[in-house]
């Protein structure tokens, strides 16, 4: 009988090793001995230049585990293309820790490019709840939330005050003010991120959600976009360009270009992420002290923002997985998260920071932002997310440039999304 037990044990070991390998496709477990040493951290463009100094803090105390920052372009799509090309190169991959957009977790996990992480190593219950969900795939933790985001409506408070007008809560109000007040001051009315890239998908999804619609249902398994609400949402964006209260230039804006137009004093209303508040309020900004931020307006009351942000993941081919995981613990720890906000102007994932009186004094939009993040709607979770996003961008661009009516655009969207997800 002893041989059976011994063979059984051997089998058990073999099974653990094999399933461990198959499930994660990794060389060594996170936390495995020998997993310490230098690592790289790949990220999309650091728009506020805070990350270098934050990583120096780590490098000073970890001489044998130095981290090198690899900064990729600031367009989400270009960063995605560069990361996936690198990850597909397998053993030759250069990236160890990946700062991935929240909506890439499923694709990266399903492809085996990132490894599952032990939940107990990270204080997930101290994070804002919706962000933790973006880091899991099929019930396992594949990344750790790092930065969150929710769209806000920025406005020129000085002008609205002069006019005795409250910031808009509905699209009707926004359109009316953009059409009548902006030209009086030589300004354009409204802009968001309308270049065809992930930013347009975000703006289009917000428009659809803010009219009460959806794009995909059941975790991406059903196409639900063919609705009156979607026609209304896409119609709002198309009408803006047609009627001129969205300037044509906005069709080529990403986050930075649209922020610049607002900061240079050319725009009355801007949909963008919270970093704009700190950057446009800084000394030297022409609109410093003259701006405000409110929740996004919607079809008949406040609208719905899309949940943005990024998560930190460990590449399946990471050279030193244990260091990678420790670096993630450092960057998501209380001190680094405070710096993410104070130096990076980015919304942290740690819930307690939103209640910190000193931080609320310095960043008065924190309560609005927290409410925005808690109410934000995720983008569809799908291993084919990049295809879904490409379809949305292409179709919505055609609607905004007037090549296709909102009705025809929504019909086409439903058809093409069904083809992408094979349904
Ligand atoms: C911001 C968001 C991210 C989103 C991107 C779109 O970086 O945090 O989630 O995908 O903008 O441009």
JSON list of C-alpha atoms and ligand atoms in Angstrom, two decimals, residues 76 101-103 149 197-199 202 255 273 307-310 379, ligand 1:
[
{"chain": "A", "resi": 76, "resn": "UNK", "atom": "CA", "xyz": [-4.60, 53.97, -24.52]},
{"chain": "A", "resi": 101, "resn": "UNK", "atom": "CA", "xyz": [-6.15, 49.87, -18.33]},
{"chain": "A", "resi": 102, "resn": "UNK", "atom": "CA", "xyz": [-9.00, 48.48, -16.22]},
{"chain": "A", "resi": 103, "resn": "UNK", "atom": "CA", "xyz": [-10.75, 47.03, -19.25]},
{"chain": "A", "resi": 149, "resn": "UNK", "atom": "CA", "xyz": [-11.12, 57.39, -12.76]},
{"chain": "A", "resi": 197, "resn": "UNK", "atom": "CA", "xyz": [-9.50, 55.53, -29.95]},
{"chain": "A", "resi": 198, "resn": "UNK", "atom": "CA", "xyz": [-10.46, 54.21, -26.52]},
{"chain": "A", "resi": 199, "resn": "UNK", "atom": "CA", "xyz": [-11.43, 57.71, -25.41]},
{"chain": "A", "resi": 202, "resn": "UNK", "atom": "CA", "xyz": [-15.64, 55.89, -23.31]},
{"chain": "A", "resi": 255, "resn": "UNK", "atom": "CA", "xyz": [-7.46, 63.70, -23.23]},
{"chain": "A", "resi": 273, "resn": "UNK", "atom": "CA", "xyz": [-10.93, 62.86, -16.17]},
{"chain": "A", "resi": 307, "resn": "UNK", "atom": "CA", "xyz": [-15.25, 53.64, -14.79]},
{"chain": "A", "resi": 308, "resn": "UNK", "atom": "CA", "xyz": [-11.66, 54.37, -15.86]},
{"chain": "A", "resi": 309, "resn": "UNK", "atom": "CA", "xyz": [-8.31, 53.78, -14.25]},
{"chain": "A", "resi": 310, "resn": "UNK", "atom": "CA", "xyz": [-5.60, 51.18, -14.31]},
{"chain": "A", "resi": 379, "resn": "UNK", "atom": "CA", "xyz": [-17.10, 48.90, -19.79]},
{"chain": "B", "resi": 1, "resn": "LIG", "atom": "C1", "xyz": [-8.04, 57.14, -19.00]},
{"chain": "B", "resi": 1, "resn": "LIG", "atom": "C2", "xyz": [-8.79, 56.09, -18.19]},
{"chain": "B", "resi": 1, "resn": "LIG", "atom": "C3", "xyz": [-8.80, 54.78, -18.92]},
{"chain": "B", "resi": 1, "resn": "LIG", "atom": "C4", "xyz": [-9.39, 54.98, -20.30]},
{"chain": "B", "resi": 1, "resn": "LIG", "atom": "C5", "xyz": [-8.63, 56.03, -21.08]},
{"chain": "B", "resi": 1, "resn": "LIG", "atom": "C6", "xyz": [-9.33, 56.34, -22.39]},
{"chain": "B", "resi": 1, "resn": "LIG", "atom": "O1", "xyz": [-6.71, 56.84, -19.04]},
{"chain": "B", "resi": 1, "resn": "LIG", "atom": "O2", "xyz": [-8.23, 55.95, -16.91]},
{"chain": "B", "resi": 1, "resn": "LIG", "atom": "O3", "xyz": [-9.51, 53.81, -18.22]},
{"chain": "B", "resi": 1, "resn": "LIG", "atom": "O4", "xyz": [-9.44, 53.80, -21.03]},
{"chain": "B", "resi": 1, "resn": "LIG", "atom": "O5", "xyz": [-8.54, 57.23, -20.31]},
{"chain": "B", "resi": 1, "resn": "LIG", "atom": "O6", "xyz": [-8.65, 57.26, -23.13]}
]
